[in-house]
Amino acid sequence: MQLRIRTTSPHANVLTHLFAKHPGRRHERREKEQSVRFTYLKADENQVDALIYVETDPMSWTKSSNGPMDITHYIHDRNIVTNTVFLSLIRTTLGTALNGKVKEEWTEWVEYKFPFKITVGPVATAMPITTVSQLFEPLGYTVTYTHPPEETVLTEVARKSVFLLTLEGTVSLKELLSQLWILLPVLDADSHHFLDNDQIEKLKRYGAGWLDTHPLREEIVRKYLKFPGLIEQFIPKRSGGDESPRLNDARYDWIAEQIDALRVRSVVDFGAGEGKLAERLAFVPGVEQIWAVEPSARALKKAQKRFEALTNRIGCSVPEATWGSLFYYDAQWKDKGAIVLCEVIEHIEEERLPSIFNTILHDYFPKQLILTTPNREYNTVYGLETSRHTDHRFEWTRSEFQNWCEQMNLHTIYTLTFYGIGEHHSDFGSPTQAAIFTRKEWTRA
């Protein structure tokens, strides 16, 4: 992870005072088991070239004193791309420049506009390149991208979504860093920082003077704050809205109805989160065992607490919260009654799904696989031009979803049935689309 800031200007050396970093000294420290370095590649009266570089220890992020390892960051791209983790690690290093709290004799230079060229990255984002440009160009930057060589990535999609971002523009150092502090988290689908009312204050502070007039202001606010409760403090709730809690309940009710109708006795809920669906399935008649499988230790703790409250409830099969991931094979999930993936697949890179489904359908070999995912066509009803959630790596139309499921059903081992969940629209279908893979009896081992 790196951020490089360059300028050629008659007053370039003033930047060393705004950074509060002496060119003749070594600036290095450890932050949360990561190495953070600040160095000047060049620093004289007319040119400054500063580099902030972070070397990470990705395994240190998996450590948890409260239970099993939380690998949700490690299995994606947290350790190599410039994201909210990077910003949290360099905050102390660049705090003086970011907040403009310099020594009094340099205060007049805080708002001075330098002709900057900055490079940050590698950046990984699900946003189209055109949208990334639309974030920075209205602020006066010229935007260019450097993508990795073809031989270093598996797919063309991955190559387009990872790049070094170069910005050129005339702006003060404080404003430059403030804009990066907002827009890098907007690019990052998986926010690292804790999201609470403090983030609203940071958005107001670092967005002062440019955010209110930005053409994508609403999009920036939504992706930065992520949670509806925080967003509504910044942007009034619109009448059309996004998904409501009632749709989530409808999904859970529909899955419970299918489990009941299929007379399933054992259920594995992958990507169970805090266990809300598993809690609903606990009261389905005939279900004897439920496993809520989740890679996040934090979410598992909440699920365990939820399940403890079900103990001794009449007609309830208390679920078991279990650490696990779709990315790793585990023999204990073989030949179960049903595997459920409720709003899970869209959070995974599309090119990784075939391997996962090969494991589910042919190694785990469940009697039923129940799958739900958003219907992209229905976003028009919500008035959305982008995905419904910032962490969605993709969203499929109904035909794309059905074609993909048929491709996964190798040798037609399963029968496939498709459904819609939620209020139906004559043109766009239902907000959630679903599929049930039912194993043909003659394929039983």
Tab-separated table of N, CA and C in Angstrom, residues 148-273:
chain	number	residue	atom	x	y	z
A	148	PRO	N	-2.571	-3.740	-13.613
A	148	PRO	CA	-1.501	-4.737	-13.508
A	148	PRO	C	-1.320	-5.487	-14.823
A	149	PRO	N	-0.122	-6.047	-15.056
A	149	PRO	CA	0.100	-6.844	-16.274
A	149	PRO	C	-0.859	-8.025	-16.334
A	150	GLU	N	-1.207	-8.430	-17.531
A	150	GLU	CA	-2.177	-9.512	-17.714
A	150	GLU	C	-1.759	-10.794	-17.012
A	151	GLU	N	-0.461	-11.079	-16.988
A	151	GLU	CA	-0.011	-12.356	-16.428
A	151	GLU	C	-0.092	-12.406	-14.903
A	152	THR	N	-0.380	-11.260	-14.252
A	152	THR	CA	-0.421	-11.245	-12.797
A	152	THR	C	-1.802	-11.450	-12.211
A	153	VAL	N	-2.845	-11.490	-13.049
A	153	VAL	CA	-4.216	-11.659	-12.552
A	153	VAL	C	-4.900	-12.790	-13.306
A	154	LEU	N	-5.937	-13.330	-12.693
A	154	LEU	CA	-6.607	-14.497	-13.262
A	154	LEU	C	-7.588	-14.137	-14.366
A	155	THR	N	-8.279	-13.029	-14.228
A	155	THR	CA	-9.325	-12.690	-15.186
A	155	THR	C	-9.211	-11.237	-15.617
A	156	GLU	N	-9.850	-10.926	-16.750
A	156	GLU	CA	-9.888	-9.559	-17.238
A	156	GLU	C	-10.683	-8.662	-16.297
A	157	VAL	N	-11.714	-9.239	-15.661
A	157	VAL	CA	-12.506	-8.474	-14.687
A	157	VAL	C	-11.637	-8.031	-13.528
A	158	ALA	N	-10.800	-8.958	-13.013
A	158	ALA	CA	-9.916	-8.627	-11.900
A	158	ALA	C	-8.901	-7.568	-12.317
A	159	ARG	N	-8.403	-7.674	-13.542
A	159	ARG	CA	-7.406	-6.720	-14.021
A	159	ARG	C	-7.988	-5.312	-14.087
A	160	LYS	N	-9.235	-5.183	-14.496
A	160	LYS	CA	-9.854	-3.874	-14.621
A	160	LYS	C	-10.217	-3.275	-13.260
A	161	SER	N	-10.416	-4.117	-12.255
A	161	SER	CA	-10.870	-3.623	-10.951
A	161	SER	C	-9.716	-3.268	-10.024
A	162	VAL	N	-8.469	-3.568	-10.415
A	162	VAL	CA	-7.292	-3.258	-9.602
A	162	VAL	C	-6.386	-2.335	-10.407
A	163	PHE	N	-5.916	-1.248	-9.786
A	163	PHE	CA	-5.096	-0.298	-10.521
A	163	PHE	C	-4.383	0.647	-9.565
A	164	LEU	N	-3.337	1.279	-10.071
A	164	LEU	CA	-2.738	2.432	-9.414
A	164	LEU	C	-3.479	3.661	-9.921
A	165	LEU	N	-3.914	4.492	-9.013
A	165	LEU	CA	-4.687	5.682	-9.355
A	165	LEU	C	-3.771	6.896	-9.308
A	166	THR	N	-3.689	7.632	-10.404
A	166	THR	CA	-2.863	8.838	-10.466
A	166	THR	C	-3.760	10.047	-10.678
A	167	LEU	N	-3.579	11.057	-9.824
A	167	LEU	CA	-4.355	12.295	-9.889
A	167	LEU	C	-3.403	13.469	-10.076
A	168	GLU	N	-3.747	14.386	-10.965
A	168	GLU	CA	-2.977	15.614	-11.144
A	168	GLU	C	-3.911	16.799	-11.035
A	169	GLY	N	-3.551	17.749	-10.175
A	169	GLY	CA	-4.393	18.918	-9.982
A	169	GLY	C	-3.731	19.925	-9.076
A	170	THR	N	-4.247	21.130	-9.067
A	170	THR	CA	-3.720	22.201	-8.228
A	170	THR	C	-4.651	22.400	-7.047
A	171	VAL	N	-4.155	22.094	-5.857
A	171	VAL	CA	-4.991	22.051	-4.666
A	171	VAL	C	-4.089	22.173	-3.443
A	172	SER	N	-4.640	22.583	-2.319
A	172	SER	CA	-3.842	22.628	-1.091
A	172	SER	C	-3.609	21.213	-0.578
A	173	LEU	N	-2.538	21.021	0.171
A	173	LEU	CA	-2.235	19.702	0.719
A	173	LEU	C	-3.345	19.236	1.655
A	174	LYS	N	-3.862	20.137	2.471
A	174	LYS	CA	-4.941	19.782	3.398
A	174	LYS	C	-6.177	19.313	2.650
A	175	GLU	N	-6.540	20.036	1.572
A	175	GLU	CA	-7.729	19.657	0.814
A	175	GLU	C	-7.505	18.344	0.069
A	176	LEU	N	-6.311	18.164	-0.475
A	176	LEU	CA	-5.980	16.910	-1.159
A	176	LEU	C	-6.172	15.718	-0.231
A	177	LEU	N	-5.605	15.796	0.961
A	177	LEU	CA	-5.699	14.675	1.901
A	177	LEU	C	-7.130	14.499	2.389
A	178	SER	N	-7.847	15.601	2.593
A	178	SER	CA	-9.243	15.509	3.036
A	178	SER	C	-10.091	14.775	2.003
A	179	GLN	N	-9.867	15.082	0.740
A	179	GLN	CA	-10.624	14.416	-0.321
A	179	GLN	C	-10.275	12.933	-0.394
A	180	LEU	N	-9.003	12.593	-0.241
A	180	LEU	CA	-8.616	11.184	-0.231
A	180	LEU	C	-9.217	10.459	0.958
A	181	TRP	N	-9.293	11.141	2.097
A	181	TRP	CA	-9.819	10.511	3.309
A	181	TRP	C	-11.295	10.165	3.188
A	182	ILE	N	-12.002	10.837	2.299
A	182	ILE	CA	-13.407	10.521	2.042
A	182	ILE	C	-13.541	9.560	0.859
A	183	LEU	N	-12.834	9.826	-0.218
A	183	LEU	CA	-13.083	9.099	-1.464
A	183	LEU	C	-12.431	7.720	-1.515
A	184	LEU	N	-11.333	7.494	-0.815
A	184	LEU	CA	-10.776	6.136	-0.781
A	184	LEU	C	-11.721	5.162	-0.084
A	185	PRO	N	-12.337	5.520	1.054
A	185	PRO	CA	-13.354	4.624	1.624
A	185	PRO	C	-14.556	4.420	0.708
A	186	VAL	N	-14.879	5.417	-0.113
A	186	VAL	CA	-15.984	5.268	-1.067
A	186	VAL	C	-15.639	4.204	-2.103
A	187	LEU	N	-14.377	4.154	-2.531
A	187	LEU	CA	-13.938	3.136	-3.481
A	187	LEU	C	-13.893	1.759	-2.843
A	188	ASP	N	-13.626	1.722	-1.541
A	188	ASP	CA	-13.429	0.459	-0.833
A	188	ASP	C	-14.768	-0.117	-0.397
A	189	ALA	N	-15.113	-1.280	-0.915
A	189	ALA	CA	-16.410	-1.879	-0.595
A	189	ALA	C	-16.491	-2.380	0.834
A	190	ASP	N	-15.353	-2.720	1.431
A	190	ASP	CA	-15.354	-3.318	2.765
A	190	ASP	C	-14.722	-2.351	3.744
A	191	SER	N	-15.536	-1.518	4.375
A	191	SER	CA	-15.013	-0.488	5.257
A	191	SER	C	-14.392	-1.099	6.503
A	192	HIS	N	-13.193	-0.622	6.851
A	192	HIS	CA	-12.474	-1.127	8.015
A	192	HIS	C	-12.823	-0.344	9.278
A	193	HIS	N	-13.038	0.975	9.119
A	193	HIS	CA	-13.249	1.783	10.307
A	193	HIS	C	-14.647	1.547	10.882
A	194	PHE	N	-14.752	1.748	12.187
A	194	PHE	CA	-16.031	1.569	12.869
A	194	PHE	C	-16.956	2.710	12.480
A	195	LEU	N	-18.153	2.358	12.049
A	195	LEU	CA	-19.082	3.348	11.539
A	195	LEU	C	-20.074	3.759	12.623
A	196	ASP	N	-19.945	4.985	13.096
A	196	ASP	CA	-20.869	5.527	14.087
A	196	ASP	C	-21.012	7.018	13.812
A	197	ASN	N	-21.601	7.749	14.758
A	197	ASN	CA	-21.832	9.179	14.546
A	197	ASN	C	-20.537	9.964	14.374
A	198	ASP	N	-19.423	9.409	14.868
A	198	ASP	CA	-18.137	10.064	14.691
A	198	ASP	C	-17.791	10.174	13.204
A	199	GLN	N	-18.216	9.184	12.409
A	199	GLN	CA	-17.947	9.225	10.972
A	199	GLN	C	-18.723	10.351	10.295
A	200	ILE	N	-19.890	10.672	10.835
A	200	ILE	CA	-20.644	11.801	10.294
A	200	ILE	C	-19.858	13.099	10.482
A	201	GLU	N	-19.277	13.261	11.659
A	201	GLU	CA	-18.485	14.459	11.934
A	201	GLU	C	-17.257	14.514	11.038
A	202	LYS	N	-16.633	13.356	10.788
A	202	LYS	CA	-15.469	13.329	9.897
A	202	LYS	C	-15.880	13.674	8.467
A	203	LEU	N	-17.037	13.187	8.053
A	203	LEU	CA	-17.523	13.493	6.719
A	203	LEU	C	-17.766	14.992	6.571
A	204	LYS	N	-18.326	15.608	7.589
A	204	LYS	CA	-18.567	17.047	7.556
A	204	LYS	C	-17.246	17.822	7.562
A	205	ARG	N	-16.305	17.363	8.404
A	205	ARG	CA	-15.041	18.090	8.537
A	205	ARG	C	-14.192	17.990	7.269
A	206	TYR	N	-14.008	16.780	6.778
A	206	TYR	CA	-13.137	16.582	5.617
A	206	TYR	C	-13.846	16.885	4.298
A	207	GLY	N	-15.173	16.958	4.328
A	207	GLY	CA	-15.913	17.296	3.114
A	207	GLY	C	-16.216	18.768	2.978
A	208	ALA	N	-15.827	19.552	3.988
A	208	ALA	CA	-16.118	20.988	3.975
A	208	ALA	C	-15.472	21.663	2.763
A	209	GLY	N	-16.282	22.440	2.047
A	209	GLY	CA	-15.759	23.225	0.938
A	209	GLY	C	-15.812	22.548	-0.415
A	210	TRP	N	-16.104	21.242	-0.456
A	210	TRP	CA	-16.141	20.569	-1.767
A	210	TRP	C	-17.253	19.529	-1.893
A	211	LEU	N	-17.626	18.887	-0.808
A	211	LEU	CA	-18.583	17.792	-0.902
A	211	LEU	C	-19.982	18.273	-1.280
A	212	ASP	N	-20.425	19.390	-0.690
A	212	ASP	CA	-21.794	19.848	-0.924
A	212	ASP	C	-22.063	20.186	-2.384
A	213	THR	N	-21.043	20.569	-3.124
A	213	THR	CA	-21.228	20.945	-4.530
A	213	THR	C	-20.823	19.824	-5.486
A	214	HIS	N	-20.439	18.685	-4.951
A	214	HIS	CA	-19.997	17.578	-5.808
A	214	HIS	C	-21.205	16.943	-6.505
A	215	PRO	N	-21.131	16.680	-7.815
A	215	PRO	CA	-22.267	16.084	-8.538
A	215	PRO	C	-22.690	14.720	-7.993
A	216	LEU	N	-21.757	13.978	-7.390
A	216	LEU	CA	-22.077	12.654	-6.843
A	216	LEU	C	-22.155	12.684	-5.313
A	217	ARG	N	-22.563	13.829	-4.786
A	217	ARG	CA	-22.593	13.981	-3.331
A	217	ARG	C	-23.370	12.860	-2.648
A	218	GLU	N	-24.577	12.570	-3.129
A	218	GLU	CA	-25.407	11.555	-2.477
A	218	GLU	C	-24.760	10.183	-2.546
A	219	GLU	N	-24.197	9.860	-3.688
A	219	GLU	CA	-23.524	8.572	-3.841
A	219	GLU	C	-22.324	8.464	-2.902
A	220	ILE	N	-21.563	9.540	-2.767
A	220	ILE	CA	-20.402	9.557	-1.876
A	220	ILE	C	-20.842	9.346	-0.442
A	221	VAL	N	-21.875	10.059	-0.022
A	221	VAL	CA	-22.367	9.940	1.358
A	221	VAL	C	-22.841	8.520	1.641
A	222	ARG	N	-23.578	7.939	0.710
A	222	ARG	CA	-24.118	6.588	0.922
A	222	ARG	C	-23.012	5.547	1.033
A	223	LYS	N	-22.021	5.661	0.188
A	223	LYS	CA	-20.953	4.659	0.205
A	223	LYS	C	-19.992	4.882	1.367
A	224	TYR	N	-19.860	6.115	1.821
A	224	TYR	CA	-18.964	6.394	2.948
A	224	TYR	C	-19.580	5.964	4.276
A	225	LEU	N	-20.853	6.297	4.471
A	225	LEU	CA	-21.511	5.991	5.752
A	225	LEU	C	-22.116	4.591	5.779
A	226	LYS	N	-22.541	4.081	4.632
A	226	LYS	CA	-23.008	2.712	4.435
A	226	LYS	C	-24.320	2.386	5.135
A	227	PHE	N	-24.474	2.717	6.415
A	227	PHE	CA	-25.644	2.304	7.174
A	227	PHE	C	-26.785	3.310	7.023
A	228	PRO	N	-28.021	2.820	6.789
A	228	PRO	CA	-29.159	3.732	6.573
A	228	PRO	C	-29.345	4.739	7.697
A	229	GLY	N	-29.164	4.301	8.944
A	229	GLY	CA	-29.365	5.212	10.073
A	229	GLY	C	-28.425	6.399	10.041
A	230	LEU	N	-27.188	6.193	9.592
A	230	LEU	CA	-26.224	7.278	9.481
A	230	LEU	C	-26.489	8.120	8.230
A	231	ILE	N	-26.815	7.440	7.148
A	231	ILE	CA	-27.066	8.141	5.885
A	231	ILE	C	-28.221	9.123	6.020
A	232	GLU	N	-29.275	8.715	6.726
A	232	GLU	CA	-30.469	9.553	6.849
A	232	GLU	C	-30.210	10.812	7.655
A	233	GLN	N	-29.122	10.816	8.457
A	233	GLN	CA	-28.763	12.037	9.165
A	233	GLN	C	-28.119	13.055	8.223
A	234	PHE	N	-27.663	12.567	7.081
A	234	PHE	CA	-27.033	13.427	6.086
A	234	PHE	C	-27.957	13.708	4.914
A	235	ILE	N	-28.725	12.688	4.520
A	235	ILE	CA	-29.613	12.792	3.364
A	235	ILE	C	-31.013	12.359	3.790
A	236	PRO	N	-32.034	13.175	3.600
A	236	PRO	CA	-33.398	12.785	3.965
A	236	PRO	C	-33.803	11.494	3.262
A	237	LYS	N	-34.549	10.659	3.951
A	237	LYS	CA	-34.985	9.383	3.387
A	237	LYS	C	-35.939	9.631	2.235
A	238	ARG	N	-35.668	8.992	1.095
A	238	ARG	CA	-36.528	9.172	-0.070
A	238	ARG	C	-37.730	8.241	0.003
A	239	SER	N	-38.782	8.615	-0.699
A	239	SER	CA	-40.013	7.846	-0.608
A	239	SER	C	-39.903	6.478	-1.253
A	240	GLY	N	-39.143	6.389	-2.375
A	240	GLY	CA	-38.973	5.091	-3.037
A	240	GLY	C	-38.145	4.161	-2.187
A	241	GLY	N	-36.991	4.658	-1.789
A	241	GLY	CA	-36.151	3.923	-0.861
A	241	GLY	C	-35.473	2.720	-1.450
A	242	ASP	N	-34.658	2.105	-0.624
A	242	ASP	CA	-33.980	0.872	-0.991
A	242	ASP	C	-34.763	-0.258	-0.349
A	243	GLU	N	-34.111	-1.383	-0.155
A	243	GLU	CA	-34.766	-2.520	0.468
A	243	GLU	C	-35.254	-2.162	1.871
A	244	SER	N	-36.398	-2.620	2.245
A	244	SER	CA	-36.929	-2.400	3.583
A	244	SER	C	-36.700	-3.636	4.421
A	245	PRO	N	-36.745	-3.484	5.753
A	245	PRO	CA	-36.627	-4.665	6.606
A	245	PRO	C	-37.662	-5.731	6.284
A	246	ARG	N	-38.808	-5.312	5.752
A	246	ARG	CA	-39.862	-6.282	5.435
A	246	ARG	C	-39.429	-7.249	4.341
A	247	LEU	N	-38.608	-6.779	3.408
A	247	LEU	CA	-38.111	-7.682	2.366
A	247	LEU	C	-37.192	-8.735	2.981
A	248	ASN	N	-36.367	-8.329	3.910
A	248	ASN	CA	-35.491	-9.286	4.586
A	248	ASN	C	-36.321	-10.337	5.315
A	249	ASP	N	-37.363	-9.897	6.002
A	249	ASP	CA	-38.261	-10.834	6.680
A	249	ASP	C	-38.939	-11.764	5.672
A	250	ALA	N	-39.318	-11.202	4.521
A	250	ALA	CA	-39.977	-12.017	3.487
A	250	ALA	C	-39.050	-13.109	2.992
A	251	ARG	N	-37.769	-12.788	2.848
A	251	ARG	CA	-36.804	-13.805	2.425
A	251	ARG	C	-36.719	-14.931	3.448
A	252	TYR	N	-36.599	-14.537	4.721
A	252	TYR	CA	-36.493	-15.549	5.774
A	252	TYR	C	-37.753	-16.414	5.833
A	253	ASP	N	-38.919	-15.775	5.717
A	253	ASP	CA	-40.175	-16.536	5.755
A	253	ASP	C	-40.264	-17.497	4.573
A	254	TRP	N	-39.857	-17.012	3.404
A	254	TRP	CA	-39.918	-17.862	2.207
A	254	TRP	C	-38.991	-19.073	2.363
A	255	ILE	N	-37.786	-18.848	2.844
A	255	ILE	CA	-36.839	-19.963	3.031
A	255	ILE	C	-37.391	-20.950	4.059
A	256	ALA	N	-37.974	-20.429	5.133
A	256	ALA	CA	-38.551	-21.310	6.144
A	256	ALA	C	-39.690	-22.139	5.553
A	257	GLU	N	-40.497	-21.525	4.695
A	257	GLU	CA	-41.588	-22.261	4.050
A	257	GLU	C	-41.054	-23.371	3.152
A	258	GLN	N	-39.960	-23.092	2.446
A	258	GLN	CA	-39.377	-24.118	1.579
A	258	GLN	C	-38.788	-25.262	2.390
A	259	ILE	N	-38.111	-24.921	3.474
A	259	ILE	CA	-37.533	-25.959	4.346
A	259	ILE	C	-38.644	-26.844	4.907
A	260	ASP	N	-39.768	-26.219	5.274
A	260	ASP	CA	-40.902	-26.965	5.802
A	260	ASP	C	-41.499	-27.871	4.727
A	261	ALA	N	-41.710	-27.319	3.530
A	261	ALA	CA	-42.332	-28.085	2.453
A	261	ALA	C	-41.446	-29.232	1.981
A	262	LEU	N	-40.131	-29.043	2.037
A	262	LEU	CA	-39.193	-30.070	1.582
A	262	LEU	C	-38.920	-31.129	2.653
A	263	ARG	N	-39.473	-30.919	3.838
A	263	ARG	CA	-39.309	-31.835	4.972
A	263	ARG	C	-37.830	-32.096	5.268
A	264	VAL	N	-37.102	-31.011	5.354
A	264	VAL	CA	-35.664	-31.081	5.612
A	264	VAL	C	-35.416	-31.260	7.108
A	265	ARG	N	-34.473	-32.128	7.451
A	265	ARG	CA	-34.141	-32.355	8.853
A	265	ARG	C	-32.866	-31.631	9.293
A	266	SER	N	-31.918	-31.464	8.351
A	266	SER	CA	-30.643	-30.807	8.693
A	266	SER	C	-30.377	-29.670	7.729
A	267	VAL	N	-29.970	-28.512	8.265
A	267	VAL	CA	-29.760	-27.308	7.457
A	267	VAL	C	-28.399	-26.711	7.783
A	268	VAL	N	-27.653	-26.356	6.728
A	268	VAL	CA	-26.391	-25.630	6.880
A	268	VAL	C	-26.589	-24.252	6.261
A	269	ASP	N	-26.538	-23.214	7.086
A	269	ASP	CA	-26.722	-21.839	6.627
A	269	ASP	C	-25.345	-21.194	6.487
A	270	PHE	N	-24.845	-21.135	5.254
A	270	PHE	CA	-23.538	-20.538	5.000
A	270	PHE	C	-23.655	-19.020	4.914
A	271	GLY	N	-22.654	-18.316	5.487
A	271	GLY	CA	-22.713	-16.857	5.528
A	271	GLY	C	-23.828	-16.406	6.433
A	272	ALA	N	-23.916	-17.059	7.605
A	272	ALA	CA	-25.072	-16.875	8.496
A	272	ALA	C	-25.082	-15.538	9.215
A	273	GLY	N	-23.958	-14.828	9.209
A	273	GLY	CA	-23.921	-13.540	9.886
A	273	GLY	C	-24.227	-13.669	11.367
